[in-house]
Tab-separated table of C-alpha atoms and ligand atoms in Angstrom:
chain	number	residue	atom	x	y	z
A	1	MET	CA	8.198	4.702	16.424
A	2	SER	CA	5.664	3.102	14.049
A	3	ILE	CA	6.542	-0.325	12.904
A	4	SER	CA	6.911	-0.045	8.924
A	5	TYR	CA	5.583	-1.997	6.222
A	6	VAL	CA	7.445	-3.445	3.410
A	7	SER	CA	5.838	-4.722	-0.221
A	8	THR	CA	5.267	-8.025	-0.660
A	9	ARG	CA	7.300	-7.722	-3.825
A	10	GLY	CA	10.124	-5.689	-2.323
A	11	LYS	CA	10.301	-2.968	-5.108
A	12	ALA	CA	8.067	-0.495	-3.359
A	13	PRO	CA	9.155	1.904	-0.875
A	14	ARG	CA	8.843	0.993	3.283
A	15	LEU	CA	6.103	3.100	4.608
A	16	GLY	CA	4.577	3.904	8.168
A	17	PHE	CA	1.128	3.118	8.894
A	18	THR	CA	-1.005	5.878	7.594
A	19	GLU	CA	0.895	5.769	4.321
A	20	THR	CA	0.404	2.233	4.208
A	21	THR	CA	-3.280	2.962	4.726
A	22	LEU	CA	-3.952	5.326	2.373
A	23	ALA	CA	-1.493	3.354	-0.490
A	24	GLY	CA	-3.987	0.365	-0.238
A	25	LEU	CA	-1.790	-1.563	-2.859
A	26	ALA	CA	2.019	-0.901	-3.070
A	27	ARG	CA	3.349	0.856	-6.538
A	28	ASP	CA	5.740	-2.089	-7.295
A	29	GLY	CA	1.820	-4.242	-7.344
A	30	GLY	CA	2.738	-6.267	-3.947
A	31	LEU	CA	0.541	-5.783	-0.889
A	32	TYR	CA	1.844	-4.191	2.226
A	33	VAL	CA	2.894	-6.590	5.581
A	34	PRO	CA	4.468	-5.459	8.733
A	35	GLU	CA	8.158	-5.670	9.236
A	36	THR	CA	7.636	-7.318	12.443
A	37	LEU	CA	4.702	-8.569	14.148
A	38	PRO	CA	4.382	-7.331	18.256
A	39	PRO	CA	3.538	-9.248	20.844
A	40	LEU	CA	-0.112	-10.080	21.736
A	41	PRO	CA	-0.980	-7.663	24.722
A	42	ASP	CA	-2.742	-8.273	27.688
A	43	ILE	CA	-6.763	-8.270	26.541
A	44	VAL	CA	-8.697	-10.827	28.705
A	45	ARG	CA	-11.645	-9.604	29.737
A	46	LYS	CA	-11.284	-6.258	28.086
A	47	PRO	CA	-14.204	-4.550	26.331
A	48	TYR	CA	-14.013	-4.995	22.578
A	49	ALA	CA	-13.269	-1.541	21.604
A	50	GLU	CA	-10.338	-1.480	24.223
A	51	THR	CA	-9.015	-5.198	22.936
A	52	ALA	CA	-8.962	-3.426	19.889
A	53	PHE	CA	-6.885	-0.212	21.011
A	54	ARG	CA	-4.247	-2.551	22.959
A	55	ILE	CA	-3.777	-4.509	19.687
A	56	MET	CA	-3.751	-1.778	17.016
A	57	ALA	CA	-1.804	0.815	18.801
A	58	PRO	CA	1.569	-0.559	18.135
A	59	PHE	CA	0.850	-1.193	14.704
A	60	VAL	CA	0.018	2.069	14.455
A	61	GLY	CA	2.902	3.876	16.269
A	62	ASP	CA	3.485	7.635	16.610
A	63	ASP	CA	1.132	7.974	13.103
A	64	ILE	CA	-1.842	8.491	15.488
A	65	PRO	CA	-1.732	10.167	19.192
A	66	ALA	CA	-3.490	7.436	21.224
A	67	GLU	CA	-6.365	9.151	22.430
A	68	ASP	CA	-7.597	10.151	18.961
A	69	LEU	CA	-6.638	6.373	17.711
A	70	LYS	CA	-9.352	5.343	20.946
A	71	ASN	CA	-11.989	7.913	19.393
A	72	ILE	CA	-11.223	6.099	16.268
A	73	ILE	CA	-11.947	2.726	17.232
A	74	ASP	CA	-14.965	4.096	19.524
A	75	ALA	CA	-17.242	5.269	16.669
A	76	SER	CA	-16.020	2.507	14.908
A	77	TYR	CA	-17.747	-0.165	17.091
A	78	LYS	CA	-20.619	2.130	18.436
A	79	THR	CA	-22.434	1.330	15.718
A	80	PHE	CA	-22.625	-2.486	16.668
A	81	THR	CA	-26.084	-3.417	17.590
A	82	HIS	CA	-24.619	-5.856	19.910
A	83	PRO	CA	-22.403	-4.998	23.178
A	84	ASP	CA	-20.070	-7.672	22.756
A	85	VAL	CA	-19.812	-6.263	18.909
A	86	ALA	CA	-18.368	-9.857	18.379
A	87	PRO	CA	-20.100	-12.586	20.520
A	88	LEU	CA	-19.247	-16.248	20.900
A	89	ARG	CA	-21.973	-18.596	20.887
A	90	GLN	CA	-21.735	-22.151	21.959
A	91	LEU	CA	-23.283	-24.560	19.805
A	92	ASP	CA	-22.071	-27.813	21.307
A	93	ASP	CA	-19.111	-29.376	23.503
A	94	ASN	CA	-16.204	-27.756	22.022
A	95	PHE	CA	-17.847	-26.050	19.313
A	96	TYR	CA	-18.404	-22.059	18.727
A	97	LEU	CA	-19.732	-19.770	16.493
A	98	LEU	CA	-18.145	-15.944	16.574
A	99	GLU	CA	-20.743	-14.006	15.500
A	100	LEU	CA	-19.272	-11.327	13.107
A	101	PHE	CA	-22.924	-9.826	11.772
A	102	HIS	CA	-23.779	-7.222	14.264
A	103	GLY	CA	-22.783	-4.313	12.478
A	104	PRO	CA	-24.783	-1.403	9.866
A	105	THR	CA	-24.701	-3.912	6.865
A	106	LEU	CA	-25.211	-7.480	8.676
A	107	ALA	CA	-22.112	-8.689	7.236
A	108	PHE	CA	-18.401	-9.126	8.810
A	109	LYS	CA	-17.247	-6.868	6.616
A	110	ASP	CA	-18.757	-4.019	8.610
A	111	ILE	CA	-15.661	-4.627	11.011
A	112	ALA	CA	-12.706	-3.503	9.126
A	113	LEU	CA	-14.555	-0.755	7.138
A	114	GLN	CA	-16.460	0.832	9.659
A	115	PHE	CA	-12.852	1.230	11.035
A	116	LEU	CA	-11.403	1.907	7.510
A	117	GLY	CA	-13.786	4.696	6.932
A	118	ASN	CA	-13.571	6.628	10.331
A	119	LEU	CA	-9.295	6.566	10.237
A	120	PHE	CA	-9.412	7.309	6.259
A	121	ASP	CA	-11.737	10.372	6.981
A	122	TYR	CA	-9.110	11.046	10.257
A	123	ILE	CA	-6.020	10.820	8.241
A	124	LEU	CA	-7.611	12.934	5.246
A	125	ALA	CA	-8.627	15.747	7.476
A	126	ARG	CA	-5.424	16.260	8.746
A	127	LYS	CA	-3.480	15.399	5.491
A	128	HIS	CA	-6.333	18.553	3.978
A	129	GLN	CA	-6.805	15.861	1.481
A	130	ARG	CA	-9.993	14.739	-0.292
A	131	VAL	CA	-10.455	11.238	-2.224
A	132	THR	CA	-13.261	9.934	-4.292
A	133	ILE	CA	-13.621	6.434	-3.738
A	134	VAL	CA	-14.770	3.978	-6.449
A	135	GLY	CA	-15.306	0.236	-6.305
A	136	ALA	CA	-17.705	-2.429	-7.901
A	137	THR	CA	-19.402	-4.603	-6.460
A	138	SER	CA	-21.687	-7.372	-6.904
A	139	GLY	CA	-23.738	-7.574	-3.487
A	140	ASP	CA	-22.062	-7.433	-0.121
A	141	THR	CA	-18.798	-5.131	-0.239
A	142	GLY	CA	-20.700	-1.953	-1.540
A	143	SER	CA	-23.377	-1.552	0.852
A	144	ALA	CA	-20.469	-2.259	3.846
A	145	ALA	CA	-18.507	0.734	2.101
A	146	ILE	CA	-21.056	2.838	1.701
A	147	GLU	CA	-22.471	2.878	5.282
A	148	ALA	CA	-18.607	3.169	6.112
A	149	PHE	CA	-18.078	6.537	4.562
A	150	LYS	CA	-21.413	7.971	4.122
A	151	GLY	CA	-21.362	11.823	5.608
A	152	LYS	CA	-17.177	11.884	5.659
A	153	GLN	CA	-15.943	14.868	5.147
A	154	ASN	CA	-13.450	14.195	3.092
A	155	ALA	CA	-14.346	11.197	0.670
A	156	ASP	CA	-16.759	10.772	-1.613
A	157	ILE	CA	-18.307	7.023	-2.736
A	158	PHE	CA	-19.214	6.147	-6.091
A	159	ILE	CA	-20.078	2.479	-6.075
A	160	LEU	CA	-21.114	0.468	-9.405
A	161	HIS	CA	-23.278	-2.657	-9.566
A	162	PRO	CA	-24.849	-4.504	-12.378
A	163	LYS	CA	-27.851	-3.193	-13.451
A	164	GLY	CA	-31.006	-5.942	-12.369
A	165	ARG	CA	-28.518	-8.359	-10.895
A	166	VAL	CA	-28.132	-7.922	-7.083
A	167	SER	CA	-30.869	-8.913	-4.893
A	168	GLU	CA	-33.240	-6.381	-3.922
A	169	VAL	CA	-32.081	-6.329	-0.324
A	170	GLN	CA	-28.406	-5.533	-1.319
A	171	ARG	CA	-29.661	-3.257	-3.817
A	172	ARG	CA	-32.126	-1.405	-1.209
A	173	GLN	CA	-29.063	-1.267	1.313
A	174	MET	CA	-27.001	0.555	-0.655
A	175	THR	CA	-29.637	2.864	-2.982
A	176	THR	CA	-31.646	4.060	0.232
A	177	VAL	CA	-28.501	5.318	2.018
A	178	ASP	CA	-29.537	9.284	2.277
A	179	SER	CA	-26.251	11.016	2.203
A	180	GLY	CA	-24.492	13.583	0.027
A	181	ASN	CA	-21.335	11.868	-0.543
A	182	VAL	CA	-22.689	8.445	-1.818
A	183	PHE	CA	-23.464	7.902	-5.242
A	184	ASN	CA	-25.107	4.213	-6.243
A	185	ILE	CA	-24.566	3.609	-10.314
A	186	ALA	CA	-26.588	0.889	-11.580
A	187	VAL	CA	-24.689	-0.099	-14.659
A	188	GLU	CA	-26.121	-1.648	-17.925
A	189	GLY	CA	-23.777	-4.673	-18.274
A	190	SER	CA	-22.417	-7.314	-15.583
A	191	PHE	CA	-20.220	-7.191	-12.413
A	192	ASP	CA	-17.271	-7.985	-14.585
A	193	ASP	CA	-18.343	-4.903	-16.955
A	194	CYS	CA	-18.212	-2.682	-13.948
A	195	GLN	CA	-14.788	-4.022	-12.681
A	196	ASN	CA	-13.379	-3.408	-16.019
A	197	ILE	CA	-15.218	0.141	-15.879
A	198	VAL	CA	-13.033	0.684	-11.917
A	199	LYS	CA	-9.962	-0.903	-13.589
A	200	ALA	CA	-9.893	1.498	-16.759
A	201	LEU	CA	-10.306	4.891	-14.384
A	202	PHE	CA	-7.546	3.722	-12.065
A	203	ASN	CA	-5.176	2.727	-15.338
A	204	ASP	CA	-6.144	6.592	-16.401
A	205	GLU	CA	-3.065	8.627	-14.264
A	206	LYS	CA	-4.615	11.719	-15.644
A	207	PHE	CA	-7.823	11.054	-14.111
A	208	ARG	CA	-6.834	9.446	-10.783
A	209	ASP	CA	-4.925	12.019	-9.910
A	210	GLU	CA	-7.358	14.987	-10.836
A	211	MET	CA	-10.006	13.002	-8.849
A	212	SER	CA	-7.619	11.458	-6.307
A	213	LEU	CA	-8.987	8.318	-6.982
A	214	SER	CA	-8.994	5.716	-3.654
A	215	ALA	CA	-9.808	2.124	-3.271
A	216	VAL	CA	-10.763	0.428	-0.015
A	217	ASN	CA	-10.989	-3.466	-1.361
A	218	SER	CA	-9.538	-6.303	0.816
A	219	ILE	CA	-6.038	-5.979	0.487
A	220	ASN	CA	-5.849	-2.781	2.492
A	221	TRP	CA	-3.697	-3.525	5.391
A	222	ALA	CA	-6.023	-1.768	7.846
A	223	ARG	CA	-8.862	-3.467	6.811
A	224	ILE	CA	-6.578	-6.994	7.992
A	225	LEU	CA	-5.676	-5.223	11.048
A	226	ALA	CA	-9.049	-4.537	12.175
A	227	GLN	CA	-10.037	-8.134	11.712
A	228	VAL	CA	-6.878	-9.709	13.882
A	229	VAL	CA	-8.739	-8.611	16.964
A	230	TYR	CA	-11.870	-10.787	17.256
A	231	TYR	CA	-9.340	-13.440	16.804
A	232	ALA	CA	-7.113	-13.026	19.526
A	233	ARG	CA	-9.670	-11.378	21.953
A	234	ALA	CA	-12.156	-14.979	21.276
A	235	THR	CA	-8.860	-16.978	22.206
A	236	ALA	CA	-8.855	-14.879	25.301
A	237	GLN	CA	-11.921	-16.652	26.343
A	238	PHE	CA	-10.357	-20.035	26.329
A	239	VAL	CA	-8.057	-21.751	28.762
A	240	LYS	CA	-6.556	-24.170	25.958
A	241	PRO	CA	-5.384	-23.545	22.270
A	242	VAL	CA	-8.666	-23.374	19.910
A	243	SER	CA	-8.657	-23.632	15.586
A	244	PHE	CA	-10.995	-21.658	13.700
A	245	CYS	CA	-12.981	-22.343	10.265
A	246	VAL	CA	-13.328	-19.578	7.784
A	247	PRO	CA	-15.490	-19.213	5.304
A	248	THR	CA	-13.161	-17.976	2.555
A	249	GLY	CA	-13.001	-15.491	-0.748
A	250	ASN	CA	-10.213	-13.560	-0.668
A	251	PHE	CA	-8.283	-15.100	1.849
A	252	GLY	CA	-8.115	-11.494	4.206
A	253	ASN	CA	-10.001	-12.993	6.981
A	254	VAL	CA	-8.349	-15.853	7.473
A	255	TYR	CA	-5.116	-14.009	6.904
A	256	ALA	CA	-6.147	-12.173	9.722
A	257	GLY	CA	-6.176	-15.482	12.132
A	258	HIS	CA	-2.581	-15.819	10.954
A	259	VAL	CA	-1.387	-12.623	12.107
A	260	ALA	CA	-3.065	-13.183	15.230
A	261	ARG	CA	-1.570	-16.194	15.972
A	262	GLY	CA	1.844	-14.920	14.753
A	263	MET	CA	1.400	-12.544	17.650
A	264	GLY	CA	1.340	-15.065	20.117
A	265	ALA	CA	-2.647	-15.874	20.316
A	266	PRO	CA	-2.784	-19.703	20.720
A	267	ILE	CA	-4.359	-20.724	17.676
A	268	GLU	CA	-4.208	-24.537	16.449
A	269	LYS	CA	-5.398	-24.609	13.142
A	270	LEU	CA	-6.850	-22.309	10.808
A	271	ILE	CA	-9.346	-24.239	8.444
A	272	VAL	CA	-10.200	-23.076	4.977
A	273	ALA	CA	-13.730	-23.217	4.040
A	274	SER	CA	-14.544	-22.936	-0.140
A	275	ASN	CA	-17.220	-23.445	-1.815
A	276	ARG	CA	-17.840	-24.701	-5.162
A	277	ASN	CA	-15.185	-22.220	-6.069
A	278	ASP	CA	-12.540	-24.277	-4.361
A	279	ILE	CA	-9.060	-23.121	-5.785
A	280	LEU	CA	-7.588	-22.985	-2.247
A	281	TYR	CA	-9.056	-26.116	-1.276
A	282	ARG	CA	-7.782	-27.958	-4.148
A	283	PHE	CA	-4.255	-26.330	-3.395
A	284	PHE	CA	-4.698	-27.696	0.163
A	285	GLN	CA	-5.255	-31.469	-1.335
A	286	THR	CA	-2.691	-31.391	-4.433
A	287	GLY	CA	0.031	-28.298	-3.956
A	288	GLU	CA	-1.474	-26.583	-7.505
A	289	MET	CA	-3.258	-23.542	-7.486
A	290	LYS	CA	-4.405	-23.369	-10.808
A	291	ILE	CA	-7.539	-20.954	-11.788
A	292	GLN	CA	-10.767	-22.300	-13.357
A	293	PRO	CA	-13.718	-19.576	-14.113
A	294	VAL	CA	-15.775	-18.763	-11.192
A	295	ALA	CA	-19.242	-20.359	-10.849
A	296	PRO	CA	-22.362	-18.678	-8.972
A	297	SER	CA	-22.961	-20.256	-5.999
A	298	LEU	CA	-25.358	-19.683	-2.596
A	299	SER	CA	-22.681	-18.247	-0.485
A	300	PRO	CA	-21.859	-15.060	-3.699
A	301	SER	CA	-19.177	-13.453	-1.214
A	302	MET	CA	-16.803	-16.246	-1.533
A	303	ASP	CA	-17.441	-16.519	-5.168
A	304	ILE	CA	-13.908	-15.557	-6.019
A	305	GLN	CA	-11.350	-17.249	-8.460
A	306	ILE	CA	-8.132	-15.234	-6.970
A	307	SER	CA	-7.633	-14.999	-3.076
A	308	SER	CA	-5.661	-11.895	-3.312
A	309	ASN	CA	-4.391	-11.755	0.279
A	310	PHE	CA	-2.858	-14.847	-0.471
A	311	GLU	CA	0.299	-13.471	-1.633
A	312	ARG	CA	0.932	-12.135	1.856
A	313	LEU	CA	1.500	-15.587	3.081
A	314	LEU	CA	3.485	-16.388	0.053
A	315	PHE	CA	5.823	-13.897	0.822
A	316	GLU	CA	5.934	-15.817	4.412
A	317	LEU	CA	6.910	-18.696	2.883
A	318	GLN	CA	9.458	-17.514	0.010
A	319	ASN	CA	11.426	-16.213	3.587
A	320	ARG	CA	10.043	-12.556	2.774
A	321	ASP	CA	11.805	-12.793	0.106
A	322	GLY	CA	10.480	-9.959	-2.539
A	323	ASP	CA	11.770	-10.938	-5.564
A	324	ALA	CA	10.943	-14.462	-5.447
A	325	THR	CA	7.201	-13.777	-4.837
A	326	ALA	CA	7.232	-11.167	-7.631
A	327	LYS	CA	8.663	-13.826	-9.843
A	328	ILE	CA	5.671	-16.263	-8.630
A	329	MET	CA	2.891	-13.700	-8.980
A	330	GLU	CA	3.811	-12.936	-12.387
A	331	SER	CA	4.232	-16.400	-13.408
A	332	PHE	CA	0.875	-17.142	-11.945
A	333	ARG	CA	-0.452	-14.213	-13.906
A	334	GLU	CA	0.669	-15.412	-17.199
A	335	THR	CA	-0.705	-19.155	-16.791
A	336	GLY	CA	-2.851	-18.831	-14.228
A	337	GLU	CA	-1.005	-21.670	-12.253
A	338	PHE	CA	1.516	-22.017	-9.416
A	339	LYS	CA	2.796	-25.171	-7.825
A	340	ALA	CA	4.305	-25.075	-4.479
A	341	ALA	CA	7.657	-27.278	-3.599
A	342	PRO	CA	6.480	-29.890	-1.063
A	343	ALA	CA	8.704	-28.580	1.786
A	344	ILE	CA	6.668	-25.422	1.221
A	345	MET	CA	3.196	-27.598	1.478
A	346	ALA	CA	4.691	-29.597	4.604
A	347	GLN	CA	5.496	-25.708	6.221
A	348	LEU	CA	2.149	-24.440	5.305
A	349	LYS	CA	-0.168	-27.922	6.411
A	350	THR	CA	1.462	-27.403	10.115
A	351	GLY	CA	-0.798	-24.146	10.497
A	352	PHE	CA	-3.653	-24.581	8.021
A	353	THR	CA	-6.232	-27.023	6.364
A	354	GLY	CA	-8.678	-26.809	3.829
A	355	GLY	CA	-12.470	-28.109	3.158
A	356	LYS	CA	-15.092	-27.544	1.194
A	357	LEU	CA	-18.917	-27.533	0.633
A	358	ASN	CA	-20.935	-27.391	-3.026
A	359	ASP	CA	-24.544	-25.660	-2.669
A	360	ALA	CA	-26.318	-28.999	-1.847
A	361	ALA	CA	-23.911	-29.472	1.049
A	362	THR	CA	-24.282	-25.627	1.994
A	363	LEU	CA	-28.219	-25.993	2.337
A	364	ALA	CA	-27.531	-29.219	4.240
A	365	ALA	CA	-25.638	-27.682	7.051
A	366	ILE	CA	-28.143	-25.023	7.076
A	367	GLY	CA	-30.995	-27.309	7.798
A	368	ALA	CA	-28.421	-29.423	10.301
A	369	THR	CA	-27.109	-26.787	12.020
A	370	HIS	CA	-30.968	-25.532	12.565
A	371	ARG	CA	-32.069	-28.874	13.693
A	372	LYS	CA	-29.194	-30.087	16.058
A	373	TYR	CA	-28.184	-26.322	17.465
A	374	GLY	CA	-31.744	-24.687	16.870
A	375	VAL	CA	-29.231	-21.511	15.172
A	376	THR	CA	-29.989	-20.427	12.083
A	377	VAL	CA	-26.865	-19.581	9.802
A	378	ASP	CA	-26.463	-17.972	6.388
A	379	PRO	CA	-24.978	-19.627	3.256
A	380	HIS	CA	-21.232	-18.422	3.780
A	381	THR	CA	-21.423	-19.246	7.850
A	382	ALA	CA	-22.825	-22.928	6.341
A	383	VAL	CA	-20.168	-23.465	4.672
A	384	GLY	CA	-17.736	-22.785	7.481
A	385	VAL	CA	-19.824	-25.048	9.970
A	386	GLY	CA	-20.173	-27.708	7.497
A	387	VAL	CA	-16.806	-27.906	6.969
A	388	ALA	CA	-16.080	-27.466	10.842
A	389	GLU	CA	-18.342	-30.566	11.850
A	390	ALA	CA	-16.334	-32.474	9.358
A	391	TRP	CA	-13.212	-31.728	10.613
A	392	ARG	CA	-14.591	-32.414	14.734
A	393	ARG	CA	-15.263	-35.930	13.868
A	394	ASN	CA	-11.359	-36.577	13.181
A	395	ASN	CA	-10.393	-34.169	16.092
A	396	PRO	CA	-13.259	-34.543	18.812
A	397	GLN	CA	-11.341	-33.186	21.738
A	398	ALA	CA	-10.249	-30.188	20.001
A	399	ALA	CA	-11.964	-26.971	20.585
A	400	ILE	CA	-12.878	-25.137	17.066
A	401	ILE	CA	-14.734	-21.824	16.502
A	402	ALA	CA	-16.769	-21.288	13.011
A	403	LEU	CA	-16.837	-17.843	11.768
A	404	ALA	CA	-20.547	-16.276	11.371
A	405	THR	CA	-19.927	-13.907	8.423
A	406	ALA	CA	-23.421	-12.509	7.305
A	407	HIS	CA	-26.884	-12.465	9.117
A	408	PRO	CA	-28.864	-15.116	7.969
A	409	ALA	CA	-31.707	-12.778	6.948
A	410	LYS	CA	-29.441	-11.212	4.808
A	411	PHE	CA	-30.453	-14.792	2.672
A	412	PRO	CA	-33.812	-15.637	3.180
A	413	ASP	CA	-34.343	-17.899	0.215
A	414	ALA	CA	-31.542	-20.477	0.975
A	415	VAL	CA	-32.445	-20.246	4.520
A	416	GLN	CA	-36.087	-20.798	3.923
A	417	GLN	CA	-35.446	-23.502	1.543
A	418	ALA	CA	-33.452	-25.402	3.954
A	419	THR	CA	-34.906	-24.846	6.968
A	420	GLY	CA	-38.896	-24.734	5.677
A	421	THR	CA	-39.000	-20.937	7.631
A	422	ALA	CA	-38.099	-17.479	6.590
A	423	PRO	CA	-35.516	-15.814	9.021
A	424	ASP	CA	-36.352	-13.203	11.464
A	425	LEU	CA	-35.629	-9.618	9.950
A	426	PRO	CA	-33.495	-7.519	11.952
A	427	PRO	CA	-34.567	-3.893	12.576
A	428	SER	CA	-32.713	-2.668	9.967
A	429	LEU	CA	-33.593	-4.746	7.042
A	430	ALA	CA	-37.281	-4.399	8.120
A	431	GLY	CA	-37.627	-0.938	7.077
A	432	LEU	CA	-35.829	-1.071	3.863
A	433	HIS	CA	-38.451	-1.254	1.722
A	434	GLY	CA	-40.279	2.000	2.671
A	435	ARG	CA	-37.299	4.295	1.968
A	436	ALA	CA	-36.646	6.217	-0.946
A	437	GLU	CA	-33.929	4.713	-3.428
A	438	LYS	CA	-30.800	6.979	-5.135
A	439	CYS	CA	-29.439	5.604	-7.988
A	440	ASP	CA	-28.697	6.694	-11.593
A	441	THR	CA	-28.108	4.348	-14.795
A	442	LEU	CA	-25.434	4.555	-16.884
A	443	PRO	CA	-24.106	2.530	-20.237
A	444	ALA	CA	-21.084	0.188	-19.394
A	445	ASP	CA	-18.847	2.787	-20.409
A	446	ALA	CA	-15.754	4.229	-18.698
A	447	ALA	CA	-16.171	7.762	-20.582
A	448	ALA	CA	-19.656	7.767	-19.319
A	449	VAL	CA	-18.956	7.286	-15.636
A	450	GLN	CA	-15.853	9.313	-15.451
A	451	ALA	CA	-18.321	11.671	-16.814
A	452	TYR	CA	-20.555	11.308	-14.076
A	453	LEU	CA	-17.689	11.461	-11.222
A	454	ARG	CA	-15.836	14.959	-12.648
A	455	GLU	CA	-19.713	16.724	-12.339
A	456	ARG	CA	-20.562	15.198	-9.005
A	457	ALA	CA	-17.200	14.259	-7.019
A	458	ARG	CA	-16.360	17.229	-4.470
A	459	LYS	CA	-12.582	18.217	-5.398
B	1	PLP	C1	-16.169	-11.140	2.209
B	1	PLP	C2	-17.285	-12.341	2.334
B	1	PLP	C3	-16.695	-13.674	3.015
B	1	PLP	C4	-15.286	-14.038	2.357
B	1	PLP	O1	-14.132	-13.189	3.117
B	1	PLP	P1	-12.602	-13.150	2.670
B	1	PLP	O2	-11.937	-12.020	3.715
B	1	PLP	O3	-12.955	-12.610	1.087
B	1	PLP	O4	-11.495	-14.333	2.532
B	1	PLP	C5	-16.835	-14.493	3.521
B	1	PLP	N1	-18.641	-14.347	3.791
B	1	PLP	C6	-19.203	-13.232	3.660
B	1	PLP	C7	-20.424	-12.790	4.236
B	1	PLP	C8	-18.964	-12.138	3.307
B	1	PLP	O5	-19.002	-10.749	2.776
């Protein structure tokens, strides 16, 4: 038996695990969530991959034989350079960092995407299917997706980035991957142009079917599931409940913590940490979710105006009423605003709270963490650490874990500015500058990108 998955908008068919994984977004525009949550299994003092298997197995059920699921998980976490995959590092009394950046691209997205790449390839092989993955990136997600799908038999991956507008390290992390099924496209335009092209490709139904287009964005349930593991595993190392502080963009990471808590992991508060793009912070303050233009910050992977995964929480807050959720999302799309009833806010605040750091405070947090604890953090992690420090002042007895979502070497300029020293380059980055790049430049034109894909994708 597998757990069934239902759409947050109530109209799409219920699906099992593998179909939910392949679908990504539900047909009614909603997001898939499990119908029920299994209880947390015994995971005390188990290695990471074993923990992941125990937690994921009930969500997968009969859809994948246990041995195969084990192999998929083992392969996914073998690529991590730390034996513990996601080690916990103590900073102070009751204060910890959970390091999620030991994967191939040095950002936490590897934890979910390494698993998703292997899972997709397995499911597709069994169904004798092939997909063409297309995505737009402003930096980090593209390289994590490319690392996850390089060399896969049943998927080709095309990643669009705005030409000249991603950092050299970010570009090289994508373009130096030498694999026949990986295609980098530098678009002569902005990140918005890239996203609009990708949308146009997916909206062209004939092209979508012809190429079996697929996306692996952060709303995919399998990505959330992979992230539940490190929350539950971290809590199992404590004798009392802990809180987490999570640097947030799409609300995917923090939502995974909420799922872990729903399964019984002893998590007290989930603290949502925002940069200057603070739609969630303002929501927790006022009960009003209101879109504002995105402004660039030192933590670019959190520069987001709509936190897509929030819809999953909203569905719960509406007592899992798909029609009610669809109505709210529809009106939010039209007006850019949503106001939560006081009762809903009260319920929400029992489990969540929010904090924010602007760029100056982010630099100050990198500097202070370096001075006080001798630990160098990247700007995303610093937003979490800074918000966590403020929370600790009001909750001195409580244990708190801040999530470290990227390796500091990915953001050398901010680190140098804040600490006076450039971060050490890990081996995977050190070799980057010597390698040949593979990338094609195209105009910001959907038809040109379509022709490019048609010529190159294996069908
Ligand atoms: C994607 C990302 C985030 C935000 O995670 P969400 O799941 O989108 O909330 C934070 N930090 C880094 C380094 C990221 O790459």
